[in-house]
Amino acid sequence: MIMSKSHCTVLCCLACGKIILCFLFVILGLSHNVCDGSWEEIPGKRTITAENEVEANKLVNNYRFGFRKWKSHVTERPFADRSEVVKELYSELNIIKPHSGHLITFGNVVYVFLFGWWVSLAYFLVGILMFVTVTGAPYGKLCWKLSCYFLWPFGSSIHEIGNTLRRCCDQAPDCECNIDRVEESSTVLLPSPTEVLAPEMPDQPLRTPYWHRFSTYVWLLLGYPPLVIIHVLACFFSWILVITIPVSKMNARTLRIILLLPPEDVSVFIYSQRKHQDYETRALLCCYHAANWYYYKYTVDGINVFAVNLLPLVIVSLVIGYVDKENLFASSDVKFAIAISSIIPLSYYIGMGIASISAQSNFAVGAVVNATFGSITELTFYITALLRGHKAANPCLQEVVKAALTGTLLGCILFIPGICMIIGGLRHSEQRFNSRSTGVSSALLFISVGGVFAPTLFSKAYGNLVCDACNSSGGNSSGSFVCHNCHYDLVITNTTAALCLSYVYTLRPLVYTVSALLPVAYIIGLIFTLKTHSHIYNIHVGEGQVTGNHGAVVHWSRWRSLVILIMATVLMSACADLATEHIQPILNQPNMSQYFIGVTVLAMVPEIPEIVNGIQFALQNNISLSLEVGSCIAVQVCMLQIPILVLFNAFYDVGFVLLFSDLHLWASIFSVVLVNYIFMDGKSDYFQGTALVVVYFILLALYYFAPSPAGC
């Protein structure tokens, strides 16, 4: 049978309409009978456990729409409930424990080459200096002991001797040699945390107080300062390496305690397993291993050690950015790299502050804090870039902002779920998630992406607005126009005047309309998922699991969290200003498109804490939260960040026009369709994650080889 072209078109439209209708019904969870394929919803509630009321509130917030997904604890966990691995991370180095393993390990050998030899050499040289002063000879002897100790400290221990042993040394000049001989046939007792001081003998001469000795000041002026430098350097480098944090603790404890004790009170024992029951001692330092691979879990005041280590980048960025204006000590490329890297720890601190306030407050306060500060990182950078681009009359920064917005969408829709599926699938083979709650997020993604790109679709459909005669009373797009005989020209031209005219007369009202409707859709989504249909998440706090808030020690109080949020926001503004100031040399690279820089570096660097949280959720077989991490950010970008940028441009015209290039348009739409197809069956594995990540890198390749935007 021969059909006309119009009949074919109608049939194709009907078929496509059926597919789209089926697809929408599936993602919305309204019916399972509309399509040929169906699946079964996983029944039952998800029960979560928590140590206290604050942690329970934080865990529940993770499942709430619009709330930032946070993995780390906001309260101090009871030390007794921690695993043995974690207890080892936080254990002090003044406790002698039975050790049955080998001391010659890879980490200990590496310690000798990285730290041991030069710390030992420093002690040897300082010891010679103390012997030269004559009066500092006791300290020289101590330095030579510590020189041998720090060359290979593992298994050995440093003790503070008590009054009984001190009297023995006073009565017998060779008692130190006797100590070594007695140690060969005796074993070390587990030291008590406090020393019971024996009374001084009546006929025993009193020692000169430590601070009344001339040798003490010789030591503090000549011997102690160079060792301070040595130990500070060792602390810094070992802390930065993270896995060698025990070395940092060992050096810090030596600097704070051991080197400030009288030299006669410090004794080094070669074998920590031995007892010396005859002497009163207090263990000061004992280390068995220089490295521990699990130190990536280490936290300082609730903040992961990696975020703590990156925090000095903020200070470095501000100093070289605002002091070295002439680029005498650092180039613009280096300043940009440091400024953009400093956003990572600030994003982490902002996330911790939001989670702390939300966990300690009611639902309304938590929702407001998440809505206001949840997107502050990205908005700070976008607004700063738009202001700098407007001031310098540089249209490239506007295109970079649009590329960063699109890159955030692509990363949150494709890369974050994909990488979480891969890592979670490698550990748990197949993971399941609540397809109904994911369907709600998918529907919101459709609404948000459709609304954001509606002005672009309108522009592509109707072309430019052409008028026969126009008079402008102003010199820019915000000025008033008087035009006659206006009509739409379906032949799209690339002239700036035509684009400006079309935007002012038709697209700008459409943009304002869309920007007003998107936040309304976001609020409706909040009401739907948090109030009227909160049961779709099936979250239940286990009875008897929450022990109350009375024993909980919160890392950050509400006021402290608020102060940190404000400070991090101010620092974020300064770092974003420096990044946009020094981004131009990066944009001028001849072999790299400005689009690629926006969709990669500027889009994904602020989301690194979210990626880490999503991966941690996936490793714990909680793929639902991993998927919600990306969806939550993508929805906030479309429904909050872009309307705020449009509102900002309405009050202060920086030339932000909500018109995206074809590559942004089709890449975003294709990504949303693909990810909803992947989410359809409520199951995930590493193959599906690989598909999402591969598509993401294909799109990045398109951006890499794409020509630069017009005017750049």
XYZ file of C-alpha atoms in Angstrom:
712
model
C 0.000 0.000 0.000
C 1.336 3.418 -0.982
C 0.928 6.208 1.525
C 1.441 9.852 0.944
C 4.123 11.832 2.712
C 1.544 13.475 4.980
C 0.145 10.081 6.023
C 3.636 8.852 6.883
C 4.238 11.953 8.927
C 1.006 11.478 10.860
C 1.741 7.811 11.587
C 5.263 8.616 12.710
C 3.976 11.336 15.007
C 1.384 8.973 16.482
C 4.016 6.309 17.068
C 6.399 8.784 18.646
C 3.560 10.188 20.718
C 2.691 6.749 22.001
C 6.297 6.067 22.911
C 6.664 9.418 24.668
C 3.333 8.959 26.487
C 4.376 5.485 27.560
C 7.704 6.843 28.702
C 6.135 9.663 30.710
C 3.705 7.264 32.378
C 6.544 4.975 33.302
C 8.754 7.645 34.852
C 5.842 9.190 36.691
C 4.780 5.799 38.029
C 1.123 6.406 37.124
C 0.463 3.140 35.377
C 2.245 -0.045 34.470
C -0.281 -1.208 31.875
C 0.163 1.543 29.318
C 3.346 -0.001 27.916
C 4.163 -3.505 26.926
C 7.029 -3.766 29.425
C 6.333 -3.521 33.145
C 8.193 -4.045 36.386
C 7.364 -4.689 40.000
C 7.866 -2.074 42.643
C 9.934 -3.186 45.583
C 7.610 -3.151 48.598
C 8.546 -2.464 52.209
C 10.026 0.388 54.127
C 13.682 1.329 54.272
C 14.744 1.262 57.892
C 17.624 3.490 58.896
C 19.570 3.366 62.118
C 21.188 6.254 63.943
C 23.233 6.787 67.084
C 21.246 9.805 68.255
C 18.430 12.132 67.303
C 20.652 14.563 65.407
C 22.086 11.829 63.208
C 18.614 10.412 62.620
C 17.403 13.817 61.451
C 20.412 14.122 59.152
C 19.756 10.684 57.635
C 16.099 11.494 57.051
C 17.100 14.785 55.412
C 19.169 12.805 52.922
C 15.959 11.319 51.535
C 14.104 14.608 51.386
C 13.738 16.388 48.088
C 15.712 19.626 47.892
C 17.994 18.717 50.810
C 21.708 18.279 50.295
C 22.813 14.637 50.539
C 25.519 14.420 53.197
C 27.439 11.298 54.159
C 29.696 12.434 56.990
C 28.543 12.476 60.596
C 27.584 15.801 62.152
C 28.075 14.441 65.675
C 30.973 12.675 67.339
C 30.507 8.937 67.218
C 31.135 7.032 70.474
C 34.681 5.739 70.366
C 33.675 2.400 71.852
C 31.288 1.763 68.944
C 33.902 2.323 66.263
C 35.567 -0.509 64.403
C 39.033 -1.679 65.331
C 40.418 -0.150 62.139
C 39.022 3.279 63.027
C 40.129 2.966 66.653
C 43.652 2.415 65.396
C 43.475 5.633 63.391
C 42.604 7.758 66.410
C 44.729 5.929 68.991
C 47.360 7.906 70.852
C 51.046 7.090 70.559
C 51.665 6.968 74.321
C 50.047 3.575 74.842
C 52.151 0.441 74.604
C 50.103 -2.369 73.118
C 50.984 -5.982 72.439
C 52.214 -6.269 68.884
C 52.665 -9.587 67.120
C 53.116 -8.448 63.511
C 56.254 -7.670 61.558
C 57.907 -4.298 62.040
C 59.752 -4.441 58.729
C 56.946 -3.347 56.420
C 56.857 -1.389 53.196
C 55.571 1.739 54.951
C 58.270 1.586 57.636
C 61.019 1.173 55.056
C 59.665 4.104 53.064
C 59.686 6.163 56.272
C 63.455 5.748 56.543
C 63.988 7.158 53.051
C 61.392 9.958 53.323
C 61.846 11.126 56.913
C 64.050 8.982 59.105
C 67.524 9.739 57.757
C 67.322 13.542 57.751
C 65.526 13.783 61.109
C 68.174 11.487 62.594
C 70.956 13.516 60.999
C 69.505 16.743 62.428
C 69.512 15.282 65.939
C 73.099 14.102 65.502
C 74.283 17.578 64.444
C 72.353 19.323 67.220
C 73.856 16.848 69.678
C 77.361 17.866 68.562
C 76.397 21.530 69.022
C 75.196 20.825 72.574
C 78.447 19.053 73.454
C 80.393 22.059 72.147
C 78.594 24.312 74.629
C 79.736 21.990 77.469
C 76.861 23.066 79.722
C 74.404 21.517 77.274
C 76.114 18.112 77.282
C 73.101 16.322 78.891
C 70.967 17.561 76.015
C 73.622 16.444 73.530
C 73.477 12.963 74.987
C 69.668 13.012 74.696
C 69.892 14.150 71.070
C 72.166 11.245 70.181
C 69.707 8.834 71.773
C 66.842 10.365 69.819
C 68.969 10.293 66.665
C 69.097 6.514 66.865
C 65.420 6.389 67.798
C 64.107 8.438 64.866
C 66.172 6.507 62.348
C 64.029 3.455 63.147
C 61.445 4.209 65.866
C 59.259 1.161 65.309
C 58.997 -1.137 68.294
C 61.037 1.186 70.514
C 59.545 3.524 73.084
C 60.366 6.718 74.943
C 59.505 6.955 78.649
C 59.562 9.573 81.349
C 61.249 7.990 84.351
C 59.911 8.427 87.882
C 61.351 9.369 91.264
C 62.491 5.868 92.196
C 64.660 5.449 89.139
C 65.919 9.024 89.433
C 67.142 8.339 92.997
C 68.858 5.185 91.719
C 70.691 7.250 89.127
C 71.717 9.799 91.750
C 73.149 7.097 94.034
C 74.857 5.021 91.300
C 76.560 6.925 88.456
C 76.516 3.840 86.257
C 72.823 3.101 86.817
C 72.033 3.797 83.200
C 74.213 0.888 82.123
C 72.544 -1.235 84.769
C 69.178 -0.295 83.303
C 70.152 -1.668 79.957
C 71.298 -4.923 81.543
C 68.173 -5.296 83.639
C 65.984 -4.696 80.584
C 67.388 -7.839 78.969
C 65.722 -10.012 81.572
C 62.581 -8.014 82.286
C 59.481 -6.972 80.409
C 57.613 -3.682 80.114
C 54.404 -3.229 82.026
C 51.534 -1.408 80.393
C 52.187 2.124 81.637
C 49.680 3.858 83.790
C 48.426 7.217 82.534
C 49.666 8.931 85.659
C 52.793 8.409 87.678
C 52.626 7.901 91.427
C 55.464 10.028 92.702
C 57.524 8.503 95.492
C 58.472 10.812 98.370
C 61.950 12.294 98.283
C 64.486 10.881 100.750
C 65.221 13.255 103.658
C 68.954 13.131 103.123
C 68.695 13.378 99.349
C 69.714 16.756 97.848
C 66.959 18.426 95.886
C 67.409 18.870 92.144
C 67.711 22.308 90.635
C 64.327 23.222 89.129
C 64.175 22.895 85.365
C 63.618 26.595 84.680
C 66.408 27.635 87.062
C 69.149 25.905 85.083
C 71.525 27.708 82.751
C 71.602 24.620 80.483
C 67.860 24.894 79.923
C 68.220 28.301 78.294
C 71.218 27.166 76.257
C 69.056 24.347 74.969
C 66.047 26.577 74.240
C 68.213 29.107 72.370
C 70.568 26.837 70.427
C 69.261 23.284 70.322
C 65.477 23.491 70.378
C 64.862 26.016 67.507
C 66.494 23.957 64.701
C 64.665 20.859 65.905
C 61.412 22.839 65.806
C 62.009 23.512 62.106
C 62.869 19.871 61.447
C 59.824 18.491 63.245
C 57.457 21.060 61.713
C 58.631 20.100 58.229
C 58.267 16.410 59.039
C 54.773 17.032 60.471
C 53.689 18.996 57.425
C 54.884 16.576 54.761
C 53.716 13.469 56.609
C 50.298 15.039 57.209
C 49.924 16.042 53.558
C 50.616 12.453 52.495
C 47.676 11.412 54.752
C 48.623 7.729 55.023
C 51.710 8.747 57.037
C 49.755 10.669 59.693
C 51.318 8.484 62.473
C 54.674 10.068 61.575
C 53.089 13.498 61.953
C 51.682 12.572 65.358
C 55.065 11.208 66.433
C 56.911 14.409 65.478
C 54.275 16.670 67.031
C 54.335 14.771 70.314
C 58.123 14.908 70.432
C 58.091 18.653 69.853
C 55.400 19.413 72.415
C 56.395 17.071 75.252
C 59.644 15.167 74.993
C 61.981 18.008 74.019
C 60.642 20.211 76.838
C 61.390 17.680 79.599
C 64.603 17.579 81.642
C 67.036 15.323 79.770
C 67.585 13.066 82.789
C 63.855 12.281 82.864
C 63.772 10.941 79.289
C 64.786 7.360 78.604
C 64.705 5.438 75.316
C 63.955 1.724 75.524
C 64.887 -0.344 72.511
C 62.269 -3.096 72.873
C 58.744 -1.955 73.693
C 57.575 -5.502 74.443
C 59.745 -5.779 77.554
C 58.757 -4.925 81.061
C 60.814 -3.166 83.660
C 58.874 -3.772 86.791
C 61.589 -2.248 88.972
C 61.099 1.293 87.710
C 58.343 3.836 87.683
C 57.911 5.164 84.142
C 55.313 6.875 82.000
C 55.190 6.045 78.296
C 55.544 9.117 76.113
C 55.939 7.745 72.599
C 55.558 4.350 70.987
C 54.955 3.724 67.279
C 54.718 0.456 65.376
C 53.815 1.531 61.836
C 54.549 4.680 59.849
C 51.688 4.284 57.380
C 48.075 3.155 57.397
C 46.049 3.044 54.198
C 42.781 3.662 56.058
C 43.705 7.225 56.988
C 41.532 8.466 54.121
C 38.706 8.061 56.679
C 40.397 10.344 59.197
C 38.466 13.463 60.192
C 39.331 16.628 62.069
C 36.370 18.189 63.857
C 34.047 16.312 61.529
C 35.880 17.389 58.352
C 37.646 14.832 56.185
C 41.417 15.101 56.247
C 41.637 15.783 52.509
C 39.392 18.848 52.833
C 41.483 20.029 55.774
C 44.670 19.633 53.748
C 43.234 21.632 50.848
C 42.123 24.525 53.061
C 45.561 26.272 53.005
C 45.074 26.642 49.244
C 42.494 29.320 50.039
C 45.082 31.411 51.890
C 47.693 30.826 49.194
C 45.195 31.796 46.493
C 44.250 35.039 48.232
C 47.850 36.009 48.962
C 49.305 35.448 45.495
C 46.139 36.710 43.836
C 45.799 40.059 45.572
C 49.446 40.732 46.473
C 51.230 39.620 43.320
C 49.256 41.760 40.885
C 52.092 41.861 38.331
C 52.468 38.052 38.168
C 56.062 38.272 39.356
C 55.970 35.111 41.470
C 53.178 33.133 39.799
C 51.652 33.160 36.330
C 47.967 33.569 35.588
C 47.670 29.853 34.849
C 49.016 28.957 38.283
C 46.759 31.486 39.997
C 43.722 30.157 38.166
C 44.563 26.559 39.088
C 45.040 27.410 42.772
C 41.898 29.581 42.902
C 39.699 26.938 41.274
C 41.179 24.213 43.519
C 40.466 26.268 46.643
C 36.765 26.013 45.825
C 36.853 22.285 46.717
C 37.467 22.639 50.491
C 35.152 25.649 50.700
C 32.386 23.592 49.074
C 33.007 20.859 51.632
C 32.771 23.291 54.555
C 29.591 24.789 53.122
C 28.100 21.312 52.806
C 29.008 20.444 56.387
C 27.502 23.699 57.620
C 24.245 23.092 55.742
C 23.992 19.514 57.037
C 24.716 20.594 60.629
C 22.086 23.330 60.666
C 19.486 21.122 58.972
C 20.102 18.228 61.358
C 19.660 20.460 64.426
C 16.654 22.424 63.157
C 13.102 21.782 62.079
C 11.986 21.094 58.543
C 11.254 24.726 57.622
C 14.654 26.037 58.702
C 16.403 23.140 56.970
C 14.525 23.760 53.726
C 15.394 27.469 53.764
C 19.075 26.814 54.489
C 19.323 24.204 51.736
C 17.559 26.439 49.230
C 19.697 29.491 50.005
C 23.132 27.977 50.594
C 22.772 24.790 48.545
C 23.691 26.561 45.311
C 25.845 29.335 46.758
C 29.076 27.837 45.406
C 27.977 27.827 41.779
C 26.042 31.109 41.970
C 29.038 32.909 43.444
C 31.212 31.894 40.531
C 28.558 32.580 37.867
C 27.668 36.052 39.120
C 31.336 36.974 39.567
C 32.113 35.843 36.014
C 29.151 37.759 34.570
C 30.129 40.934 36.415
C 33.744 40.702 35.278
C 32.702 39.921 31.700
C 30.308 42.877 31.640
C 32.947 45.206 33.088
C 35.566 44.101 30.553
C 33.052 43.901 27.677
C 34.105 40.275 27.223
C 31.273 38.124 25.790
C 33.344 34.965 26.227
C 32.697 34.853 29.977
C 28.945 34.809 29.361
C 29.368 31.811 27.070
C 31.636 30.170 29.635
C 28.920 30.583 32.276
C 26.366 28.935 29.977
C 28.835 26.134 29.277
C 29.392 25.685 33.025
C 25.633 25.504 33.616
C 25.269 22.899 30.892
C 28.334 21.015 32.121
C 26.855 20.833 35.606
C 23.670 19.376 34.149
C 25.552 16.808 32.093
C 27.817 15.862 34.979
C 24.932 15.476 37.428
C 22.725 13.608 34.962
C 25.346 11.306 33.441
C 28.687 11.249 35.252
C 27.680 11.209 38.948
C 25.067 8.420 38.577
C 27.334 6.566 36.165
C 30.444 6.530 38.333
C 28.359 5.594 41.390
C 26.764 2.706 39.468
C 30.184 1.459 38.370
C 31.786 1.544 41.809
C 28.692 0.272 43.595
C 28.142 -2.428 40.962
C 31.689 -3.736 41.268
C 31.110 -4.355 44.977
C 27.418 -5.334 45.022
C 26.852 -6.905 41.576
C 23.291 -5.539 41.228
C 21.723 -2.726 43.226
C 18.068 -1.812 43.497
C 16.434 1.532 44.134
C 12.959 2.960 44.588
C 11.869 3.558 40.998
C 8.852 5.597 42.085
C 10.866 8.186 43.969
C 13.398 8.221 41.144
C 10.504 8.760 38.742
C 9.529 11.909 40.603
C 13.065 13.237 40.235
C 13.020 12.275 36.559
C 9.776 14.147 35.983
C 11.216 17.221 37.663
C 14.281 16.907 35.437
C 12.052 16.886 32.360
C 10.170 19.949 33.579
C 13.296 21.867 34.550
C 15.314 21.109 31.401
C 12.294 21.806 29.211
C 11.701 25.126 30.920
C 15.317 26.248 30.776
C 15.677 25.476 27.087
C 12.186 26.724 26.103
C 13.489 30.166 25.007
C 16.187 28.467 22.937
C 13.627 26.202 21.266
C 11.424 29.213 20.594
C 14.326 31.040 18.995
C 15.165 28.029 16.845
C 11.551 27.615 15.765
C 10.729 31.199 14.838
C 14.084 32.692 13.967
C 14.702 36.383 14.485
C 12.275 39.247 14.834
C 12.745 41.570 11.833
C 11.420 45.134 11.769
C 11.466 47.623 8.924
C 12.282 50.679 10.996
C 13.547 50.825 14.571
C 14.767 53.675 16.710
C 16.636 52.965 19.915
C 16.661 55.427 22.782
C 19.421 53.531 24.563
C 22.699 52.079 23.518
C 22.243 48.518 24.801
C 19.712 45.727 24.979
C 17.996 47.229 28.020
C 17.133 50.440 26.157
C 13.668 51.143 24.741
C 12.969 50.403 21.069
C 10.332 51.892 18.782
C 9.813 49.556 15.811
C 7.337 49.340 12.906
C 6.194 46.507 10.634
C 7.734 43.735 12.761
C 7.508 40.086 11.733
C 9.385 36.835 12.300
C 11.972 35.787 9.773
C 12.362 32.004 9.666
C 15.830 32.419 8.172
C 17.991 32.722 11.259
C 20.740 35.284 11.001
C 23.668 35.625 13.351
C 23.794 39.394 13.551
C 23.958 40.797 17.049
C 21.358 43.475 16.301
C 18.768 40.934 15.148
C 19.405 38.731 18.168
C 19.193 41.684 20.516
C 15.931 42.842 18.929
C 14.398 39.399 19.081
C 15.389 38.994 22.711
C 14.057 42.370 23.825
C 10.665 42.090 22.126
C 9.771 38.420 22.501
C 12.312 36.236 24.227
C 12.844 38.375 27.306
C 9.174 38.182 28.369
C 9.289 34.442 27.698
C 12.448 34.114 29.803
C 10.830 36.017 32.678
C 7.754 33.817 32.457
C 9.786 30.617 32.522
C 11.990 31.918 35.345
C 8.880 32.604 37.415
C 7.317 29.198 36.724
C 10.394 27.069 37.463
C 10.677 28.048 41.170
C 6.932 27.423 41.473
C 7.482 23.903 40.121
C 10.312 23.480 42.635
C 8.028 24.491 45.520
C 5.311 22.127 44.283
C 7.922 19.365 44.171
C 8.824 20.142 47.777
C 5.192 19.936 48.883
C 4.596 16.737 46.911
C 7.649 14.827 48.132
C 7.862 16.170 51.670
C 4.222 16.535 52.698
C 1.439 15.026 50.631
C 3.350 12.032 49.168
C 6.267 11.582 51.526
C 5.348 7.905 51.871
C 6.853 7.104 48.474
C 10.320 7.233 50.035
C 9.395 4.622 52.681
C 11.861 5.911 55.251
C 11.532 4.615 58.787
C 13.837 5.213 61.731
C 14.343 1.961 63.587
C 12.792 1.808 67.040
C 15.289 1.641 69.836
C 18.079 2.837 67.578
C 17.938 6.508 68.504
C 19.291 7.017 72.001
C 18.315 10.666 72.250
C 20.094 13.947 71.770
C 21.329 14.373 75.328
C 24.520 12.353 74.877
C 25.268 13.603 71.366
C 28.278 15.852 70.928
C 27.712 17.958 67.826
C 30.808 18.904 65.845
C 29.373 22.279 64.857
C 26.585 24.079 66.692
C 23.976 26.044 64.752
C 25.692 29.381 65.353
C 29.108 28.018 64.538
C 27.747 26.471 61.351
C 26.175 29.774 60.357
C 29.425 31.670 60.952
C 31.371 29.110 58.903
C 28.791 29.319 56.108
C 29.123 33.095 55.935
C 32.930 33.008 56.075
C 33.110 30.268 53.431
C 30.762 32.250 51.192
C 32.927 35.380 51.480
C 36.085 33.396 50.763
C 34.299 31.688 47.883
C 33.500 35.081 46.367
C 37.146 36.124 46.614
C 38.411 32.877 45.067
C 35.804 33.053 42.299
C 36.873 36.620 41.557
C 40.497 35.505 41.244
C 39.547 32.533 39.080
C 37.601 34.699 36.633
C 40.362 37.332 36.657
C 42.995 34.824 35.562
C 40.871 32.603 33.329
C 41.557 34.544 30.148
C 44.925 32.858 29.388
C 43.132 29.515 29.703
C 40.419 30.664 27.317
C 43.025 31.833 24.818
C 44.409 28.329 24.317
C 44.315 27.791 20.523
C 43.744 24.026 20.666
C 40.935 23.997 23.214
C 37.382 25.257 22.939
C 36.013 27.599 25.569
C 33.020 25.286 25.749
C 35.237 22.443 26.963
C 36.715 24.514 29.796
C 33.245 25.495 30.976
C 31.698 22.011 30.908
C 34.643 20.344 32.655
C 36.718 22.402 35.078
C 34.272 25.131 35.988
C 31.288 22.783 36.138
C 32.649 19.742 37.966
C 35.244 21.110 40.412
C 32.594 22.546 42.807
C 30.741 19.213 42.670
C 33.670 17.061 43.853
C 32.308 16.791 47.444
C 28.967 15.647 46.023
C 30.702 13.036 43.858
C 32.549 11.709 46.904
C 29.293 11.495 48.878
C 27.564 9.669 46.036
C 30.383 7.124 45.763
C 30.272 6.493 49.513
C 26.522 5.905 49.364
C 26.997 3.460 46.485
C 29.683 1.534 48.361
C 27.221 1.089 51.230
C 24.666 -0.367 48.788
C 22.501 2.749 49.014
C 22.353 3.531 45.305
C 19.089 5.453 45.768
C 20.907 8.303 47.499
C 23.704 8.180 44.927
C 21.193 8.781 42.150
C 19.422 11.487 44.141
C 22.719 13.377 44.571
C 22.935 14.139 40.857
C 19.211 14.697 40.359
C 19.022 17.134 43.270
C 21.864 19.267 41.903
C 20.501 19.226 38.341
C 17.029 20.278 39.481
C 18.471 23.082 41.617
C 20.535 24.318 38.663
C 17.449 24.613 36.456
C 14.803 25.627 38.970
C 16.817 27.879 41.289
C 20.222 28.901 39.933
C 19.169 29.924 36.421
C 16.074 31.882 37.602
C 18.295 33.683 40.129
C 20.746 34.587 37.354
C 17.865 35.892 35.240
C 16.557 37.903 38.203
C 20.037 39.289 38.846
C 20.339 40.296 35.195
C 16.955 42.031 35.383
C 18.157 44.298 38.194
C 21.717 44.721 36.931
C 22.079 44.128 33.211
C 25.219 42.045 32.689
C 24.120 40.774 29.300
C 23.031 37.313 30.433
C 20.732 36.045 27.682
C 19.031 32.703 28.292
C 19.783 31.395 24.816
C 21.972 28.308 24.549
C 23.842 26.933 21.574
C 22.574 23.902 19.692
C 25.215 21.706 21.298
C 24.051 22.639 24.804
C 20.423 22.117 23.830
C 20.630 18.684 22.274
C 23.268 17.340 24.659
C 21.085 18.174 27.674
C 17.880 16.791 26.163
C 19.582 13.592 25.042
C 21.126 13.120 28.492
C 17.784 13.461 30.272
C 16.119 10.953 27.923
C 18.977 8.471 28.308
C 19.186 8.609 32.089
C 15.430 8.157 32.458
C 15.601 5.098 30.226
C 18.390 3.685 32.428
C 16.384 4.362 35.596
C 13.251 2.695 34.260
C 13.629 -0.802 35.733
C 14.680 0.185 39.262
C 17.975 -1.737 39.054
C 21.537 -0.718 38.384
C 24.844 -2.437 37.683
C 28.289 -1.470 36.478
C 27.322 -1.943 32.813
C 24.596 0.701 32.976
C 26.976 3.002 34.804
C 29.617 2.443 32.153
C 27.091 3.376 29.458
C 26.333 6.689 31.179
C 30.011 7.520 31.707
C 30.908 6.633 28.100
C 28.137 8.885 26.781
C 29.374 11.649 29.074
C 32.906 11.392 27.683
C 31.544 11.314 24.129
C 29.772 14.601 24.801
C 32.974 16.006 26.306
C 34.774 15.034 23.097
C 32.149 16.985 21.142
C 32.811 20.026 23.291
C 36.572 19.598 22.984
C 36.516 19.672 19.182
C 33.689 22.208 18.905
C 34.622 25.653 17.548
C 34.841 28.488 20.027
C 31.754 30.649 20.587
C 31.264 33.652 18.370
C 33.223 36.667 19.557
C 35.793 34.651 21.541
